[in-house]
Amino acid sequence: EEQLVATGGELVQPGGSLRLSCAASGFDFSAAGMSWVRQAPGKALELVASILPSGAATHYVDSVKGRFTISRDNAKNTMYLQLNSLKAEDTAMYSCATGWIVYGRPGQGTQVTVSS
């Protein structure tokens, strides 16, 4: 059974940084494109970033380009999202999903709140 569990979210001040992790199990992680998605209160689910199975290519939504970095460690079945220069509008539930840009059902999320 495919499982995706995101961790690392917390309350952080504007301008701060966080590193999120996504632990994957139940499928061939090293062969899967992967994505981070987020959902803010009252808003639709939004793609944040995607990464190819090898990590050779990445994709970001314009609002996070230059601030967020997606990466993966296939030996650990884990994907990461480094969030820098956080803004209030980055406040959301962050989850991970299989797929490159077009993604499947997200797994368990982690809350990121950016507030002073």
mmCIF file with all atom_site columns, C-alpha atoms in Angstrom:
data_model
loop_
_atom_site.group_PDB
_atom_site.id
_atom_site.type_symbol
_atom_site.label_atom_id
_atom_site.label_alt_id
_atom_site.label_comp_id
_atom_site.label_asym_id
_atom_site.label_entity_id
_atom_site.label_seq_id
_atom_site.pdbx_PDB_ins_code
_atom_site.Cartn_x
_atom_site.Cartn_y
_atom_site.Cartn_z
_atom_site.occupancy
_atom_site.B_iso_or_equiv
_atom_site.pdbx_formal_charge
_atom_site.auth_seq_id
_atom_site.auth_comp_id
_atom_site.auth_asym_id
_atom_site.auth_atom_id
_atom_site.pdbx_PDB_model_num
ATOM 1   C CA . GLU A 1 1   ? 0.000   0.000  0.000   1.00 0.00 ? 1   GLU A CA 1
ATOM 2   C CA . GLU A 1 2   ? 1.362   3.397  -1.025  1.00 0.00 ? 2   GLU A CA 1
ATOM 3   C CA . GLN A 1 3   ? 2.071   5.676  1.925   1.00 0.00 ? 3   GLN A CA 1
ATOM 4   C CA . LEU A 1 4   ? 3.310   9.253  1.909   1.00 0.00 ? 4   LEU A CA 1
ATOM 5   C CA . VAL A 1 5   ? 3.923   11.086 5.180   1.00 0.00 ? 5   VAL A CA 1
ATOM 6   C CA . ALA A 1 6   ? 5.106   14.686 5.301   1.00 0.00 ? 6   ALA A CA 1
ATOM 7   C CA . THR A 1 7   ? 6.798   16.135 8.378   1.00 0.00 ? 7   THR A CA 1
ATOM 8   C CA . GLY A 1 8   ? 8.697   19.253 9.412   1.00 0.00 ? 8   GLY A CA 1
ATOM 9   C CA . GLY A 1 9   ? 6.037   21.914 9.380   1.00 0.00 ? 9   GLY A CA 1
ATOM 10  C CA . GLU A 1 10  ? 5.761   24.423 12.193  1.00 0.00 ? 10  GLU A CA 1
ATOM 11  C CA . LEU A 1 11  ? 5.113   28.064 13.055  1.00 0.00 ? 11  LEU A CA 1
ATOM 12  C CA . VAL A 1 12  ? 7.835   30.303 11.630  1.00 0.00 ? 12  VAL A CA 1
ATOM 13  C CA . GLN A 1 13  ? 8.319   34.051 11.342  1.00 0.00 ? 13  GLN A CA 1
ATOM 14  C CA . PRO A 1 14  ? 8.263   35.839 7.975   1.00 0.00 ? 14  PRO A CA 1
ATOM 15  C CA . GLY A 1 15  ? 11.665  35.560 6.337   1.00 0.00 ? 15  GLY A CA 1
ATOM 16  C CA . GLY A 1 16  ? 12.390  32.312 8.127   1.00 0.00 ? 16  GLY A CA 1
ATOM 17  C CA . SER A 1 17  ? 13.241  28.860 6.789   1.00 0.00 ? 17  SER A CA 1
ATOM 18  C CA . LEU A 1 18  ? 11.996  25.298 7.138   1.00 0.00 ? 18  LEU A CA 1
ATOM 19  C CA . ARG A 1 19  ? 12.869  21.912 5.700   1.00 0.00 ? 19  ARG A CA 1
ATOM 20  C CA . LEU A 1 20  ? 10.025  19.517 5.024   1.00 0.00 ? 20  LEU A CA 1
ATOM 21  C CA . SER A 1 21  ? 10.475  15.790 4.537   1.00 0.00 ? 21  SER A CA 1
ATOM 22  C CA . CYS A 1 22  ? 8.254   13.255 2.778   1.00 0.00 ? 22  CYS A CA 1
ATOM 23  C CA . ALA A 1 23  ? 8.737   9.609  3.718   1.00 0.00 ? 23  ALA A CA 1
ATOM 24  C CA . ALA A 1 24  ? 7.506   7.230  1.016   1.00 0.00 ? 24  ALA A CA 1
ATOM 25  C CA . SER A 1 25  ? 6.735   3.513  1.207   1.00 0.00 ? 25  SER A CA 1
ATOM 26  C CA . GLY A 1 26  ? 4.745   0.834  -0.592  1.00 0.00 ? 26  GLY A CA 1
ATOM 27  C CA . PHE A 1 27  ? 5.915   1.628  -4.137  1.00 0.00 ? 27  PHE A CA 1
ATOM 28  C CA . ASP A 1 28  ? 9.084   1.983  -6.196  1.00 0.00 ? 28  ASP A CA 1
ATOM 29  C CA . PHE A 1 29  ? 10.076  5.477  -5.057  1.00 0.00 ? 29  PHE A CA 1
ATOM 30  C CA . SER A 1 30  ? 13.196  5.622  -7.230  1.00 0.00 ? 30  SER A CA 1
ATOM 31  C CA . ALA A 1 31  ? 11.059  5.198  -10.365 1.00 0.00 ? 31  ALA A CA 1
ATOM 32  C CA . ALA A 1 32  ? 8.440   7.798  -9.465  1.00 0.00 ? 32  ALA A CA 1
ATOM 33  C CA . GLY A 1 33  ? 8.210   11.468 -10.286 1.00 0.00 ? 33  GLY A CA 1
ATOM 34  C CA . MET A 1 34  ? 7.231   13.266 -7.106  1.00 0.00 ? 34  MET A CA 1
ATOM 35  C CA . SER A 1 35  ? 5.534   16.505 -6.182  1.00 0.00 ? 35  SER A CA 1
ATOM 36  C CA . TRP A 1 36  ? 4.917   18.799 -3.251  1.00 0.00 ? 36  TRP A CA 1
ATOM 37  C CA . VAL A 1 37  ? 1.470   20.366 -3.082  1.00 0.00 ? 37  VAL A CA 1
ATOM 38  C CA . ARG A 1 38  ? -0.171  22.737 -0.626  1.00 0.00 ? 38  ARG A CA 1
ATOM 39  C CA . GLN A 1 39  ? -3.625  23.906 0.373   1.00 0.00 ? 39  GLN A CA 1
ATOM 40  C CA . ALA A 1 40  ? -4.295  27.140 2.180   1.00 0.00 ? 40  ALA A CA 1
ATOM 41  C CA . PRO A 1 41  ? -7.541  27.669 4.103   1.00 0.00 ? 41  PRO A CA 1
ATOM 42  C CA . GLY A 1 42  ? -10.398 28.342 1.704   1.00 0.00 ? 42  GLY A CA 1
ATOM 43  C CA . LYS A 1 43  ? -8.228  27.792 -1.370  1.00 0.00 ? 43  LYS A CA 1
ATOM 44  C CA . ALA A 1 44  ? -7.745  24.998 -3.875  1.00 0.00 ? 44  ALA A CA 1
ATOM 45  C CA . LEU A 1 45  ? -4.943  22.479 -3.774  1.00 0.00 ? 45  LEU A CA 1
ATOM 46  C CA . GLU A 1 46  ? -1.873  23.932 -5.508  1.00 0.00 ? 46  GLU A CA 1
ATOM 47  C CA . LEU A 1 47  ? 1.217   22.327 -7.030  1.00 0.00 ? 47  LEU A CA 1
ATOM 48  C CA . VAL A 1 48  ? 4.352   23.753 -5.409  1.00 0.00 ? 48  VAL A CA 1
ATOM 49  C CA . ALA A 1 49  ? 7.178   21.768 -7.003  1.00 0.00 ? 49  ALA A CA 1
ATOM 50  C CA . SER A 1 50  ? 7.943   18.531 -8.825  1.00 0.00 ? 50  SER A CA 1
ATOM 51  C CA . ILE A 1 51  ? 11.055  16.425 -9.326  1.00 0.00 ? 51  ILE A CA 1
ATOM 52  C CA . LEU A 1 52  ? 11.885  13.646 -11.782 1.00 0.00 ? 52  LEU A CA 1
ATOM 53  C CA . PRO A 1 53  ? 12.791  10.158 -10.497 1.00 0.00 ? 53  PRO A CA 1
ATOM 54  C CA . SER A 1 54  ? 16.508  10.764 -10.960 1.00 0.00 ? 54  SER A CA 1
ATOM 55  C CA . GLY A 1 55  ? 16.335  14.298 -9.601  1.00 0.00 ? 55  GLY A CA 1
ATOM 56  C CA . ALA A 1 56  ? 17.781  15.549 -12.892 1.00 0.00 ? 56  ALA A CA 1
ATOM 57  C CA . ALA A 1 57  ? 14.981  18.049 -13.440 1.00 0.00 ? 57  ALA A CA 1
ATOM 58  C CA . THR A 1 58  ? 12.724  20.104 -11.201 1.00 0.00 ? 58  THR A CA 1
ATOM 59  C CA . HIS A 1 59  ? 9.691   22.315 -11.692 1.00 0.00 ? 59  HIS A CA 1
ATOM 60  C CA . TYR A 1 60  ? 8.374   25.128 -9.473  1.00 0.00 ? 60  TYR A CA 1
ATOM 61  C CA . VAL A 1 61  ? 5.269   27.256 -9.391  1.00 0.00 ? 61  VAL A CA 1
ATOM 62  C CA . ASP A 1 62  ? 6.217   30.878 -10.080 1.00 0.00 ? 62  ASP A CA 1
ATOM 63  C CA . SER A 1 63  ? 5.342   32.077 -6.576  1.00 0.00 ? 63  SER A CA 1
ATOM 64  C CA . VAL A 1 64  ? 8.072   29.940 -4.961  1.00 0.00 ? 64  VAL A CA 1
ATOM 65  C CA . LYS A 1 65  ? 10.836  30.110 -7.578  1.00 0.00 ? 65  LYS A CA 1
ATOM 66  C CA . GLY A 1 66  ? 14.122  31.204 -6.023  1.00 0.00 ? 66  GLY A CA 1
ATOM 67  C CA . ARG A 1 67  ? 12.847  30.567 -2.488  1.00 0.00 ? 67  ARG A CA 1
ATOM 68  C CA . PHE A 1 68  ? 11.987  26.847 -2.353  1.00 0.00 ? 68  PHE A CA 1
ATOM 69  C CA . THR A 1 69  ? 14.163  23.886 -3.363  1.00 0.00 ? 69  THR A CA 1
ATOM 70  C CA . ILE A 1 70  ? 12.893  20.368 -3.975  1.00 0.00 ? 70  ILE A CA 1
ATOM 71  C CA . SER A 1 71  ? 15.259  17.401 -3.659  1.00 0.00 ? 71  SER A CA 1
ATOM 72  C CA . ARG A 1 72  ? 15.186  13.673 -3.045  1.00 0.00 ? 72  ARG A CA 1
ATOM 73  C CA . ASP A 1 73  ? 17.259  10.809 -1.658  1.00 0.00 ? 73  ASP A CA 1
ATOM 74  C CA . ASN A 1 74  ? 16.240  7.615  -3.427  1.00 0.00 ? 74  ASN A CA 1
ATOM 75  C CA . ALA A 1 75  ? 18.363  5.506  -1.070  1.00 0.00 ? 75  ALA A CA 1
ATOM 76  C CA . LYS A 1 76  ? 16.213  6.750  1.823   1.00 0.00 ? 76  LYS A CA 1
ATOM 77  C CA . ASN A 1 77  ? 12.873  6.810  -0.041  1.00 0.00 ? 77  ASN A CA 1
ATOM 78  C CA . THR A 1 78  ? 12.571  10.417 1.048   1.00 0.00 ? 78  THR A CA 1
ATOM 79  C CA . MET A 1 79  ? 11.828  13.718 -0.690  1.00 0.00 ? 79  MET A CA 1
ATOM 80  C CA . TYR A 1 80  ? 12.565  17.147 0.732   1.00 0.00 ? 80  TYR A CA 1
ATOM 81  C CA . LEU A 1 81  ? 11.386  20.725 0.338   1.00 0.00 ? 81  LEU A CA 1
ATOM 82  C CA . GLN A 1 82  ? 13.630  23.512 1.584   1.00 0.00 ? 82  GLN A CA 1
ATOM 83  C CA . LEU A 1 83  ? 11.571  26.651 2.210   1.00 0.00 ? 83  LEU A CA 1
ATOM 84  C CA . ASN A 1 84  ? 13.479  29.937 2.516   1.00 0.00 ? 84  ASN A CA 1
ATOM 85  C CA . SER A 1 85  ? 12.363  33.567 2.748   1.00 0.00 ? 85  SER A CA 1
ATOM 86  C CA . LEU A 1 86  ? 8.945   32.447 3.902   1.00 0.00 ? 86  LEU A CA 1
ATOM 87  C CA . LYS A 1 87  ? 5.972   34.769 3.491   1.00 0.00 ? 87  LYS A CA 1
ATOM 88  C CA . ALA A 1 88  ? 2.563   34.853 5.143   1.00 0.00 ? 88  ALA A CA 1
ATOM 89  C CA . GLU A 1 89  ? 1.026   33.653 1.895   1.00 0.00 ? 89  GLU A CA 1
ATOM 90  C CA . ASP A 1 90  ? 3.054   30.432 2.160   1.00 0.00 ? 90  ASP A CA 1
ATOM 91  C CA . THR A 1 91  ? 0.873   29.407 5.110   1.00 0.00 ? 91  THR A CA 1
ATOM 92  C CA . ALA A 1 92  ? -0.767  26.112 4.147   1.00 0.00 ? 92  ALA A CA 1
ATOM 93  C CA . MET A 1 93  ? -0.959  22.378 4.682   1.00 0.00 ? 93  MET A CA 1
ATOM 94  C CA . TYR A 1 94  ? 1.915   20.886 2.694   1.00 0.00 ? 94  TYR A CA 1
ATOM 95  C CA . SER A 1 95  ? 1.654   17.328 1.370   1.00 0.00 ? 95  SER A CA 1
ATOM 96  C CA . CYS A 1 96  ? 3.505   15.115 -1.062  1.00 0.00 ? 96  CYS A CA 1
ATOM 97  C CA . ALA A 1 97  ? 2.178   13.069 -3.956  1.00 0.00 ? 97  ALA A CA 1
ATOM 98  C CA . THR A 1 98  ? 3.441   10.839 -6.721  1.00 0.00 ? 98  THR A CA 1
ATOM 99  C CA . GLY A 1 99  ? 3.693   12.308 -10.200 1.00 0.00 ? 99  GLY A CA 1
ATOM 100 C CA . TRP A 1 100 ? 5.618   14.913 -12.189 1.00 0.00 ? 100 TRP A CA 1
ATOM 101 C CA . ILE A 1 101 ? 3.474   18.082 -12.366 1.00 0.00 ? 101 ILE A CA 1
ATOM 102 C CA . VAL A 1 102 ? 0.320   15.979 -12.762 1.00 0.00 ? 102 VAL A CA 1
ATOM 103 C CA . TYR A 1 103 ? 0.052   14.350 -9.379  1.00 0.00 ? 103 TYR A CA 1
ATOM 104 C CA . GLY A 1 104 ? -1.964  11.699 -7.591  1.00 0.00 ? 104 GLY A CA 1
ATOM 105 C CA . ARG A 1 105 ? -3.769  11.836 -4.277  1.00 0.00 ? 105 ARG A CA 1
ATOM 106 C CA . PRO A 1 106 ? -1.609  13.571 -1.654  1.00 0.00 ? 106 PRO A CA 1
ATOM 107 C CA . GLY A 1 107 ? -0.595  11.776 1.493   1.00 0.00 ? 107 GLY A CA 1
ATOM 108 C CA . GLN A 1 108 ? -0.611  12.933 5.099   1.00 0.00 ? 108 GLN A CA 1
ATOM 109 C CA . GLY A 1 109 ? 0.343   16.594 5.298   1.00 0.00 ? 109 GLY A CA 1
ATOM 110 C CA . THR A 1 110 ? 2.258   18.901 7.616   1.00 0.00 ? 110 THR A CA 1
ATOM 111 C CA . GLN A 1 111 ? 1.141   22.413 8.590   1.00 0.00 ? 111 GLN A CA 1
ATOM 112 C CA . VAL A 1 112 ? 3.341   25.402 7.797   1.00 0.00 ? 112 VAL A CA 1
ATOM 113 C CA . THR A 1 113 ? 2.281   28.668 9.405   1.00 0.00 ? 113 THR A CA 1
ATOM 114 C CA . VAL A 1 114 ? 4.155   31.875 8.658   1.00 0.00 ? 114 VAL A CA 1
ATOM 115 C CA . SER A 1 115 ? 3.311   34.578 11.150  1.00 0.00 ? 115 SER A CA 1
ATOM 116 C CA . SER A 1 116 ? 4.942   37.077 13.435  1.00 0.00 ? 116 SER A CA 1
#
